[in-house]
Amino acid sequence: MNHRTIFFVSDQTGITAETLGHSLLTQFDGLRFRSVTLPFIDGIDKAKEVVRRVNLTAEVEGVRPIVFATFVHDEIRAVIRGSRGLLLDFFDAFIDPLERELDVRSSHMVGRAHGQKNQDWYSRRIDAMNFALENDDGQTVRNYEKADVILVGVSRSGKTPTCLYMALHYGIFPANYPLADEEFESGHLPGALLQHRHKLYGLTIAPSRLVQIRNERRPESRYASADQVGFELRSAQGLFRKFGVPWMDTTECSIEEIASTVLARMGLLDRNAADPERVESSEPGSGA
Amino acid sequence: MNHRTIFFVSDQTGITAETLGHSLLTQFDGLRFRSVTLPFIDGIDKAKEVVRRVNLTAEVEGVRPIVFATFVHDEIRAVIRGSRGLLLDFFDAFIDPLERELDVRSSHMVGRAHGQKNQDWYSRRIDAMNFALENDDGQTVRNYEKADVILVGVSRSGKTPTCLYMALHYGIFPANYPLADEEFESGHLPGALLQHRHKLYGLTIAPSRLVQIRNERRPESRYASADQVGFELRSAQGLFRKFGVPWMDTTECSIEEIASTVLARMGLLDRNAADPERVESSEPGSGA
């Protein structure tokens, strides 16, 4: 069985190297990888230590590791290039064409958060997270005026993780409301939701998967039974149709996919895009 | 003033294109960018619509947009390449060297979550998020046995967003405990914390920044006063030193930077790296 060690190395957090590296590796189904993340490699000595580790891995495993990197400092990258691994540096490949296009030299500075713009973006994400926490699971319906989107769906359909992800990653103010017996019996949505009908987005999930998820929580319960789950999901989809709520099936989706689908369909990616501060303030995804 | 429109385009979520694109653009300080994210461009017609939009932007702004992309499908990328924007496709640049190195053709399939492995990783992140929510802000100290890390610090030093980020992004089980008058007056940490001293990590922040953050919450309060903030931060750092708790200053850091610093210093990136399922299960960062 093919087995490779993958290093994600950066003079910053390594999150960008990981994100792109993982995305690329999903294109190679069936291979086995082991991953090692080494962030904050911001000096020559640390870089030499990485080289030793990569070389040792190459020796022990008999196959050279793949090193995904995002180095801002050319000198550090040069040290890593001396390792026996295959170095794929995402910055190295794209900084040049960007410098030519923008007709300006890049700073070659580790992109630390700095200045008021970043603090604004930090505050925005924190406020969004607090909004998501305060408006989770229908605990209050009073703040929907301020919400960007209100997710609706049955228990364990993915509402809370999606809301927290949208808040932390995109600075979106999300609320969510659980559909339960009250709605199913009345065949109605609460007035607080209908008042903001254009903000509603429904999540649904395959019955078999929801049975599995609920059984992990409360094994053998009515809550986790196929009958109850089937009833709730049918009722929820009935409500989505009746009130014209757009919805998606989350069964095969990662949290990232659910979040970006919701935002794309609700036109919220464009709204953010219209904010010229958004890129300059360097998030999401800075601290490579 | 230089102003460019940046498109992030993908046949998947666009998150990878955004993450790497933003990281690259932070290297070009002082330029102004406007960003537009267009996810799920998974057909020729949608791609042609993107081309129209990019070309219109080029015409209106008199300068060609930059298009960061992660296309798995060569035919769709070829359509986008016909636009007047500068196309920088991260997959295009790296799939070839990876195919040569791994000696296998990539699937050229949109890397949708699929199969049990992804569901395991999804469940892990959800469990981690629920753990973070249940063990936020010291609301209980009974589950520290199960925690991977316990953040300690004064109110508004960044504990909650860091915990939620570590849970959602890394599948880490984090708890956090707020240091307050009880600890400051006794000069002691609770027994529940000391029992797990090796899991403790402290967050601190510059007094002036904390005054600002707390004033946004409770303007003109004692809680937000320079005296109170100074007292709390000095006391917290005294406790860190007294009990040998490692700590970092979060003032200039993004949430990503705080999270990856904590994990690196606590040796938790290596622990995850040792899990061979981690890459294959395609998160974090799949759904490019």
Coordinates of C-alpha atoms in Angstrom, one line a residue:
Chain A
M1 CA 0.0 0.0 0.0
N2 CA 1.3 3.4 -1.0
H3 CA 2.0 5.5 2.0
R4 CA 3.4 9.0 2.0
T5 CA 4.3 11.4 4.7
I6 CA 3.1 14.9 3.9
F7 CA 4.6 17.9 5.7
F8 CA 2.8 21.2 5.9
V9 CA 5.4 23.8 6.7
S10 CA 5.1 27.6 7.0
D11 CA 6.7 30.6 8.6
Q12 CA 3.2 31.4 9.6
T13 CA 0.3 29.2 10.9
G14 CA 0.5 26.6 8.2
I15 CA -3.3 26.8 7.7
T16 CA -3.1 27.9 4.1
A17 CA -0.6 25.1 3.3
E18 CA -2.9 22.6 5.0
T19 CA -6.0 23.9 3.2
L20 CA -4.6 23.7 -0.3
G21 CA -2.6 20.6 0.4
H22 CA -5.6 18.7 1.7
S23 CA -7.7 19.9 -1.3
L24 CA -5.1 18.6 -3.7
L25 CA -4.7 15.3 -2.0
T26 CA -8.4 14.6 -2.1
Q27 CA -7.7 14.3 -5.9
F28 CA -5.7 11.2 -5.1
D29 CA -8.2 8.7 -3.9
G30 CA -7.0 5.4 -2.4
L31 CA -3.5 6.5 -1.5
R32 CA -2.6 6.6 2.2
F33 CA -1.1 9.8 3.7
R34 CA 0.2 10.7 7.1
S35 CA 0.4 14.4 7.8
V36 CA 2.7 16.5 9.9
T37 CA 2.1 20.2 10.4
L38 CA 5.1 22.4 11.4
P39 CA 4.0 26.1 11.8
F40 CA 6.0 29.1 12.7
I41 CA 9.3 28.0 11.0
D42 CA 10.6 31.5 11.0
G43 CA 14.3 31.1 11.4
I44 CA 17.2 29.3 9.7
D45 CA 17.8 27.0 12.6
K46 CA 14.2 25.9 12.7
A47 CA 14.3 25.3 9.0
K48 CA 17.3 23.1 9.3
E49 CA 15.5 21.1 12.0
V50 CA 12.6 20.6 9.5
V51 CA 15.1 19.4 6.9
R52 CA 16.6 16.9 9.3
R53 CA 13.1 15.6 10.1
V54 CA 12.1 15.4 6.4
N55 CA 15.3 13.6 5.5
L56 CA 14.9 11.2 8.4
T57 CA 11.3 10.4 7.2
A58 CA 12.6 9.8 3.7
E59 CA 15.2 7.4 5.0
V60 CA 12.9 5.5 7.3
E61 CA 10.0 5.2 4.8
G62 CA 12.1 4.7 1.6
V63 CA 10.1 7.2 -0.3
R64 CA 10.5 11.0 -0.3
P65 CA 7.9 13.0 1.7
I66 CA 5.9 15.8 0.0
V67 CA 6.4 19.2 1.6
F68 CA 3.6 21.7 1.1
A69 CA 4.8 25.1 2.1
T70 CA 3.9 28.8 2.3
F71 CA 7.1 30.6 2.9
V72 CA 7.3 34.4 2.8
H73 CA 11.0 34.4 3.4
D74 CA 13.1 33.3 0.5
E75 CA 16.1 32.4 2.6
I76 CA 14.1 30.0 4.7
R77 CA 12.5 28.4 1.7
A78 CA 16.0 27.9 0.3
V79 CA 17.0 25.9 3.3
I80 CA 13.9 23.7 3.0
R81 CA 14.6 23.2 -0.7
G82 CA 17.8 21.4 0.4
S83 CA 15.7 18.6 1.9
R84 CA 15.1 15.2 0.3
G85 CA 11.4 16.0 0.1
L86 CA 9.4 17.3 -2.9
L87 CA 8.8 20.9 -2.1
L88 CA 5.7 22.5 -3.4
D89 CA 5.6 26.1 -2.2
F90 CA 2.4 27.9 -2.9
F91 CA 3.8 31.4 -2.4
D92 CA 6.8 30.8 -4.5
A93 CA 4.7 29.8 -7.4
F94 CA 2.3 32.8 -7.3
I95 CA 4.0 35.8 -5.8
D96 CA 6.0 36.4 -9.1
P97 CA 3.0 36.6 -11.4
L98 CA 1.2 38.7 -8.9
E99 CA 4.1 41.1 -8.6
R100 CA 4.2 41.5 -12.3
E101 CA 0.5 42.0 -12.6
L102 CA 0.2 44.5 -9.7
D103 CA 3.5 46.1 -10.7
V104 CA 4.7 46.3 -7.2
R105 CA 7.1 44.3 -5.0
S106 CA 5.5 42.1 -2.4
S107 CA 6.5 42.8 1.2
H108 CA 8.0 39.4 1.9
M109 CA 6.9 40.0 5.4
V110 CA 5.1 37.5 7.5
G111 CA 1.5 38.6 7.2
R112 CA 0.8 39.2 10.8
A113 CA -2.4 40.8 11.8
H114 CA -1.6 44.4 12.4
G115 CA -3.3 47.7 12.6
Q116 CA -6.9 48.8 13.0
K117 CA -8.3 47.1 9.9
N118 CA -7.4 43.7 11.3
Q119 CA -8.8 44.5 14.7
D120 CA -12.1 45.5 13.0
W121 CA -12.2 42.2 11.2
Y122 CA -11.3 40.4 14.5
S123 CA -14.1 42.3 16.3
R124 CA -16.6 41.5 13.5
R125 CA -15.9 37.8 13.7
I126 CA -16.2 37.8 17.5
D127 CA -19.4 39.8 17.4
A128 CA -20.7 37.3 14.8
M129 CA -19.7 34.4 17.0
N130 CA -21.4 35.9 20.0
F131 CA -24.5 36.5 17.9
A132 CA -24.5 32.9 16.7
L133 CA -24.1 31.6 20.3
E134 CA -26.9 33.9 21.6
N135 CA -29.3 33.0 18.8
D136 CA -28.5 29.3 18.6
D137 CA -31.3 26.7 18.7
G138 CA -34.1 29.2 18.9
Q139 CA -33.2 30.2 22.4
T140 CA -34.5 33.7 21.5
V141 CA -36.3 35.0 18.4
R142 CA -36.0 38.6 19.3
N143 CA -32.8 39.4 17.3
Y144 CA -33.8 38.3 13.8
E145 CA -33.8 41.9 12.6
K146 CA -30.0 41.8 12.9
A147 CA -29.5 38.3 11.6
D148 CA -28.1 37.8 8.1
V149 CA -29.6 34.3 7.8
I150 CA -31.8 32.1 9.9
L151 CA -31.2 28.3 9.5
V152 CA -34.2 26.1 10.1
G153 CA -34.3 22.3 10.4
V154 CA -34.9 19.4 12.7
S155 CA -32.5 18.5 15.6
R156 CA -29.1 17.4 14.4
S157 CA -29.4 18.5 10.8
G158 CA -26.2 20.6 11.1
K159 CA -27.6 24.0 12.1
T160 CA -25.2 24.9 14.9
P161 CA -21.9 24.0 13.3
T162 CA -22.9 25.7 10.1
C163 CA -23.8 28.9 12.0
L164 CA -20.6 28.9 14.0
Y165 CA -18.5 28.3 10.9
M166 CA -20.3 31.1 9.0
A167 CA -19.7 33.5 11.9
L168 CA -16.0 32.6 12.5
H169 CA -15.0 32.3 8.9
Y170 CA -17.1 34.8 7.1
G171 CA -18.2 37.2 9.9
I172 CA -21.8 36.5 9.0
F173 CA -24.5 37.0 11.7
P174 CA -26.4 33.7 11.8
A175 CA -29.4 32.5 13.9
N176 CA -31.0 29.1 13.9
Y177 CA -34.3 27.7 14.9
P178 CA -35.1 24.0 15.5
L179 CA -38.3 22.7 13.9
A180 CA -40.1 20.4 16.4
D181 CA -43.5 19.1 17.4
E182 CA -45.0 22.6 17.8
E183 CA -44.4 23.4 14.1
F184 CA -45.2 19.9 12.9
E185 CA -48.5 19.8 14.6
S186 CA -49.6 23.3 13.7
G187 CA -48.3 23.0 10.2
H188 CA -47.1 26.6 10.7
L189 CA -43.9 28.5 11.3
P190 CA -43.7 31.0 14.2
G191 CA -44.5 34.6 13.4
A192 CA -41.0 35.6 14.3
L193 CA -39.7 33.5 11.5
L194 CA -42.3 34.4 8.9
Q195 CA -41.6 38.1 9.5
H196 CA -38.1 37.4 8.2
R197 CA -39.1 34.8 5.6
H198 CA -36.4 36.0 3.1
K199 CA -33.7 35.2 5.7
L200 CA -34.8 31.6 6.2
Y201 CA -32.8 28.7 4.8
G202 CA -33.7 25.0 5.5
L203 CA -31.3 22.1 6.2
T204 CA -32.4 18.6 5.7
I205 CA -30.5 15.3 5.9
A206 CA -31.1 11.6 4.8
P207 CA -33.2 9.7 7.3
S208 CA -30.7 6.9 7.7
R209 CA -27.9 9.3 8.4
L210 CA -29.9 11.2 11.0
V211 CA -30.9 8.0 12.7
Q212 CA -27.2 7.2 13.0
I213 CA -26.3 10.6 14.3
R214 CA -29.1 10.7 16.9
N215 CA -28.3 7.1 18.0
E216 CA -24.8 8.3 18.9
R217 CA -26.4 10.8 21.2
R218 CA -29.3 8.9 22.6
P219 CA -29.1 5.2 21.7
E220 CA -32.3 3.3 21.3
S221 CA -34.4 6.4 22.0
R222 CA -37.7 7.4 20.3
Y223 CA -35.8 10.5 19.3
A224 CA -33.4 8.3 17.3
S225 CA -36.0 5.9 15.9
A226 CA -36.5 5.6 12.2
D227 CA -40.2 6.4 12.6
Q228 CA -39.7 9.6 14.5
V229 CA -36.8 10.7 12.2
G230 CA -38.8 10.0 9.1
F231 CA -41.8 11.9 10.5
E232 CA -39.8 14.9 11.4
L233 CA -37.9 15.1 8.1
R234 CA -41.1 14.8 6.0
S235 CA -42.8 17.4 8.1
A236 CA -39.9 19.8 7.9
Q237 CA -39.7 19.5 4.1
G238 CA -43.5 20.0 4.0
L239 CA -43.0 23.3 5.9
F240 CA -40.2 24.3 3.6
R241 CA -42.4 23.8 0.5
K242 CA -45.5 25.4 2.1
F243 CA -43.6 28.6 3.1
G244 CA -41.2 28.8 0.1
V245 CA -38.1 28.2 2.2
P246 CA -35.1 27.2 0.1
W247 CA -33.3 24.2 1.5
M248 CA -30.4 21.8 0.9
D249 CA -29.6 18.3 1.9
T250 CA -26.5 18.2 4.2
T251 CA -26.0 14.4 4.2
E252 CA -22.9 14.3 2.0
C253 CA -21.5 17.7 2.9
S254 CA -18.7 19.0 5.0
I255 CA -19.4 21.9 7.3
E256 CA -17.5 24.1 4.8
E257 CA -19.7 23.0 2.0
I258 CA -22.9 23.6 3.9
A259 CA -21.8 27.1 4.9
S260 CA -20.7 28.2 1.5
T261 CA -23.8 26.7 -0.2
V262 CA -26.0 28.6 2.2
L263 CA -24.1 31.9 1.7
A264 CA -24.0 31.5 -2.1
R265 CA -27.7 30.8 -2.3
M266 CA -28.7 33.6 0.0
G267 CA -26.6 36.1 -1.9
L268 CA -24.4 36.7 1.2
L269 CA -21.1 36.1 -0.5
D270 CA -21.7 39.0 -2.8
R271 CA -22.7 41.2 0.1
N272 CA -19.4 40.6 1.7
A273 CA -17.6 40.9 -1.5
A274 CA -19.1 44.4 -1.8
D275 CA -17.2 45.4 1.3
P276 CA -13.9 46.7 0.0
E277 CA -12.3 46.4 3.5
R278 CA -12.7 42.7 3.4
V279 CA -9.6 41.6 1.5
E280 CA -7.4 44.3 2.9
S281 CA -8.2 43.3 6.4
S282 CA -6.5 40.1 5.4
E283 CA -9.1 37.5 6.8
P284 CA -10.3 34.9 6.2
G285 CA -7.3 32.8 5.7
S286 CA -4.5 35.1 6.6
G287 CA -1.7 33.9 8.9
A288 CA -0.6 31.4 6.2
Chain B
M1 CA -5.3 54.6 -5.8
N2 CA -4.8 51.2 -7.2
H3 CA -8.0 49.2 -7.0
R4 CA -8.4 45.7 -8.3
T5 CA -11.3 43.3 -8.3
I6 CA -10.4 39.8 -7.2
F7 CA -12.5 36.8 -8.1
F8 CA -12.4 33.6 -6.2
V9 CA -13.9 30.9 -8.4
S10 CA -14.2 27.2 -7.9
D11 CA -16.3 24.2 -8.9
Q12 CA -16.4 23.5 -5.2
T13 CA -16.8 25.9 -2.2
G14 CA -14.2 28.4 -3.2
I15 CA -12.8 28.3 0.4
T16 CA -9.3 27.0 -0.7
A17 CA -9.1 29.7 -3.4
E18 CA -10.1 32.3 -0.9
T19 CA -7.7 31.1 1.7
L20 CA -4.6 31.0 -0.5
G21 CA -5.6 34.1 -2.4
H22 CA -6.1 36.2 0.7
S23 CA -2.8 34.9 2.1
L24 CA -1.0 36.0 -1.1
L25 CA -2.7 39.4 -1.2
T26 CA -1.6 40.2 2.4
Q27 CA 1.9 40.4 0.8
F28 CA 0.8 43.5 -1.2
D29 CA 0.2 46.0 1.5
G30 CA -1.3 49.3 0.6
L31 CA -3.2 48.2 -2.5
R32 CA -7.0 48.1 -2.4
F33 CA -8.9 45.1 -3.4
R34 CA -12.6 44.2 -3.8
S35 CA -13.4 40.5 -3.7
V36 CA -16.1 38.5 -5.3
T37 CA -16.5 34.8 -4.5
L38 CA -18.2 32.5 -7.0
P39 CA -18.5 28.9 -5.7
F40 CA -20.0 25.8 -7.3
I41 CA -19.1 26.8 -10.9
D42 CA -19.6 23.3 -12.0
G43 CA -20.9 23.6 -15.6
I44 CA -19.9 25.2 -18.9
D45 CA -22.8 27.6 -18.8
K46 CA -22.0 28.8 -15.3
A47 CA -18.4 29.2 -16.4
K48 CA -19.4 31.4 -19.3
E49 CA -21.4 33.6 -17.0
V50 CA -18.3 34.0 -14.8
V51 CA -16.4 35.0 -18.0
R52 CA -19.0 37.6 -18.8
R53 CA -18.8 39.0 -15.3
V54 CA -15.0 39.1 -15.2
N55 CA -15.0 40.8 -18.6
L56 CA -17.6 43.4 -17.6
T57 CA -15.5 44.2 -14.5
A58 CA -12.4 44.6 -16.7
E59 CA -14.2 47.0 -19.0
V60 CA -15.8 49.1 -16.2
E61 CA -12.7 49.3 -14.1
G62 CA -10.2 49.7 -16.9
V63 CA -7.8 47.1 -15.3
R64 CA -8.0 43.3 -15.6
P65 CA -9.3 41.4 -12.5
I66 CA -7.3 38.7 -10.9
V67 CA -9.0 35.3 -10.8
F68 CA -7.9 32.9 -8.1
A69 CA -9.3 29.5 -8.9
T70 CA -9.3 25.8 -7.9
F71 CA -10.8 23.9 -10.8
V72 CA -10.9 20.2 -10.8
H73 CA -12.4 20.1 -14.3
D74 CA -10.0 21.0 -17.1
E75 CA -12.9 21.9 -19.5
I76 CA -14.3 24.5 -17.0
R77 CA -10.9 26.0 -16.4
A78 CA -10.4 26.3 -20.1
V79 CA -13.6 28.4 -20.4
I80 CA -12.4 30.7 -17.5
R81 CA -9.0 31.0 -19.2
G82 CA -10.8 32.7 -22.1
S83 CA -11.7 35.7 -19.8
R84 CA -9.8 39.0 -19.7
G85 CA -8.8 38.4 -16.1
L86 CA -5.4 37.0 -14.9
L87 CA -6.2 33.4 -14.1
L88 CA -4.2 31.9 -11.2
D89 CA -5.4 28.3 -10.8
F90 CA -3.9 26.6 -7.7
F91 CA -4.9 23.1 -8.8
D92 CA -3.6 23.5 -12.3
A93 CA -0.2 24.5 -11.0
F94 CA 0.2 21.6 -8.5
I95 CA -1.8 18.6 -9.8
D96 CA 0.9 17.8 -12.4
P97 CA 3.9 17.6 -10.1
L98 CA 1.8 15.6 -7.7
E99 CA 0.7 13.1 -10.3
R100 CA 4.3 12.6 -11.4
E101 CA 5.5 12.2 -7.8
L102 CA 2.7 9.9 -6.7
D103 CA 2.8 8.1 -10.1
V104 CA -1.0 8.0 -10.4
R105 CA -3.5 10.1 -12.2
S106 CA -5.7 12.4 -10.1
S107 CA -9.4 11.7 -10.1
H108 CA -10.3 15.1 -11.6
M109 CA -13.5 14.7 -9.5
V110 CA -15.0 17.4 -7.4
G111 CA -13.8 16.3 -4.0
R112 CA -17.1 15.9 -2.4
A113 CA -17.3 14.5 1.1
H114 CA -18.2 10.8 0.6
G115 CA -18.0 7.6 2.5
Q116 CA -17.6 6.7 6.1
K117 CA -14.2 8.3 6.6
N118 CA -15.7 11.7 5.9
Q119 CA -18.6 11.0 8.2
D120 CA -16.2 10.1 10.9
W121 CA -14.3 13.3 10.5
Y122 CA -17.6 15.2 10.4
S123 CA -18.8 13.5 13.6
R124 CA -15.4 14.3 15.3
R125 CA -15.7 18.0 14.5
I126 CA -19.3 18.1 15.7
D127 CA -18.4 16.2 18.9
A128 CA -15.5 18.6 19.4
M129 CA -17.8 21.6 18.9
N130 CA -20.3 20.3 21.4
F131 CA -17.5 19.7 23.8
A132 CA -16.3 23.3 23.3
L133 CA -19.8 24.7 23.9
E134 CA -20.4 22.5 27.0
N135 CA -17.1 23.4 28.5
D136 CA -17.0 27.1 27.6
D137 CA -16.3 29.7 30.2
G138 CA -15.8 27.4 33.1
Q139 CA -19.5 26.4 33.2
T140 CA -18.4 23.0 34.3
V141 CA -15.0 21.7 35.3
R142 CA -16.0 18.0 35.4
N143 CA -15.0 17.0 31.8
Y144 CA -11.3 18.1 31.9
E145 CA -10.2 14.4 31.8
K146 CA -11.5 14.4 28.2
A147 CA -10.2 17.8 27.2
D148 CA -7.2 18.2 24.9
V149 CA -6.4 21.6 26.1
I150 CA -7.8 24.1 28.7
L151 CA -7.4 27.8 27.9
V152 CA -7.2 30.1 30.9
G153 CA -7.4 33.9 30.9
V154 CA -9.4 36.9 31.8
S155 CA -12.7 37.8 30.3
R156 CA -12.4 38.8 26.6
S157 CA -8.9 37.6 26.1
G158 CA -10.0 35.3 23.2
K159 CA -10.7 32.0 24.8
T160 CA -14.1 31.2 23.3
P161 CA -13.4 32.0 19.6
T162 CA -10.1 30.1 19.9
C163 CA -11.8 27.0 21.4
L164 CA -14.5 27.0 18.8
Y165 CA -12.0 27.4 16.0
M166 CA -9.8 24.6 17.3
A167 CA -12.9 22.3 17.6
L168 CA -14.4 23.1 14.1
H169 CA -11.1 23.3 12.2
Y170 CA -8.9 20.7 14.0
G171 CA -11.4 18.4 15.8
I172 CA -9.6 19.2 19.0
F173 CA -11.6 19.0 22.3
P174 CA -11.0 22.3 24.1
A175 CA -12.3 23.7 27.3
N176 CA -11.8 27.2 28.8
Y177 CA -11.9 28.7 32.2
P178 CA -12.1 32.4 33.0
L179 CA -9.8 33.8 35.6
A180 CA -11.6 36.2 37.9
D181 CA -11.8 37.6 41.4
E182 CA -11.8 34.3 43.1
E183 CA -8.5 33.3 41.6
F184 CA -7.0 36.7 41.9
E185 CA -7.8 37.0 45.6
S186 CA -6.7 33.6 46.6
G187 CA -3.7 33.6 44.3
H188 CA -4.6 30.0 43.5
L189 CA -6.0 28.1 40.6
P190 CA -9.0 25.7 41.3
G191 CA -8.1 22.1 42.0
A192 CA -9.9 21.0 38.9
L193 CA -7.4 23.0 36.8
L194 CA -4.3 22.0 38.8
Q195 CA -5.2 18.3 38.4
H196 CA -4.7 18.9 34.6
R197 CA -1.9 21.4 34.8
H198 CA -0.2 20.0 31.7
K199 CA -3.3 20.8 29.6
L200 CA -3.4 24.5 30.7
Y201 CA -2.5 27.3 28.3
G202 CA -2.9 31.0 29.1
L203 CA -4.0 33.8 26.9
T204 CA -3.2 37.4 27.7
I205 CA -3.7 40.6 25.8
A206 CA -2.4 44.2 25.9
P207 CA -4.3 46.3 28.5
S208 CA -5.2 49.1 26.1
R209 CA -6.7 46.6 23.6
L210 CA -8.7 44.9 26.3
V211 CA -10.0 48.2 27.6
Q212 CA -11.2 48.9 24.0
I213 CA -12.8 45.5 23.6
R214 CA -14.6 45.6 27.0
N215 CA -15.8 49.2 26.3
E216 CA -17.5 47.9 23.2
R217 CA -19.5 45.5 25.4
R218 CA -20.0 47.6 28.5
P219 CA -19.1 51.3 27.9
E220 CA -17.8 53.2 30.9
S221 CA -18.1 50.3 33.2
R222 CA -15.7 49.3 36.0
Y223 CA -15.3 46.0 34.0
A224 CA -13.8 48.1 31.1
S225 CA -11.8 50.5 33.2
A226 CA -8.0 50.7 32.8
D227 CA -7.5 50.1 36.5
Q228 CA -9.6 46.9 36.6
V229 CA -8.1 45.6 33.3
G230 CA -4.6 46.3 34.4
F231 CA -5.2 44.5 37.7
E232 CA -6.7 41.5 36.1
L233 CA -4.0 41.1 33.5
R234 CA -1.2 41.5 36.0
S235 CA -2.9 39.0 38.4
A236 CA -3.5 36.5 35.6
Q237 CA 0.2 36.6 34.4
G238 CA 1.2 36.2 38.1
L239 CA -0.8 33.0 38.2
F240 CA 0.7 31.8 34.9
R241 CA 4.2 32.3 36.3
K242 CA 3.4 30.8 39.7
F243 CA 1.9 27.6 38.3
G244 CA 4.1 27.3 35.3
V245 CA 1.3 27.8 32.8
P246 CA 2.7 28.6 29.3
W247 CA 1.0 31.6 27.7
M248 CA 0.8 33.9 24.7
D249 CA -0.2 37.4 24.0
T250 CA -3.2 37.5 21.6
T251 CA -3.2 41.3 20.9
E252 CA -1.8 41.2 17.4
C253 CA -3.1 37.8 16.4
S254 CA -6.0 36.5 14.3
I255 CA -8.1 33.6 15.6
E256 CA -6.2 31.3 13.3
E257 CA -2.9 32.4 14.7
I258 CA -3.9 32.0 18.3
A259 CA -5.3 28.5 17.6
S260 CA -2.3 27.2 15.7
T261 CA 0.1 28.7 18.2
V262 CA -1.7 27.0 21.1
L263 CA -1.8 23.7 19.3
A264 CA 1.8 23.9 18.2
R265 CA 3.1 24.7 21.7
M266 CA 0.9 22.0 23.3
G267 CA 2.2 19.4 20.9
L268 CA -1.4 18.8 19.6
L269 CA -0.6 19.3 15.9
D270 CA 1.7 16.3 16.1
R271 CA -0.8 14.2 17.9
N272 CA -3.3 14.8 15.0
A273 CA -0.6 14.3 12.5
A274 CA -0.1 10.8 13.9
D275 CA -3.6 9.9 12.9
P276 CA -3.2 8.4 9.4
E277 CA -6.9 8.9 8.8
R278 CA -6.7 12.6 9.0
V279 CA -5.6 13.5 5.5
E280 CA -7.5 10.8 3.8
S281 CA -10.7 11.9 5.4
S282 CA -10.1 15.1 3.5
E283 CA -10.7 17.7 6.2
P284 CA -9.7 20.4 7.1
G285 CA -10.0 22.3 3.9
S286 CA -11.7 20.0 1.5
G287 CA -14.5 21.2 -0.6
A288 CA -12.1 23.5 -2.4

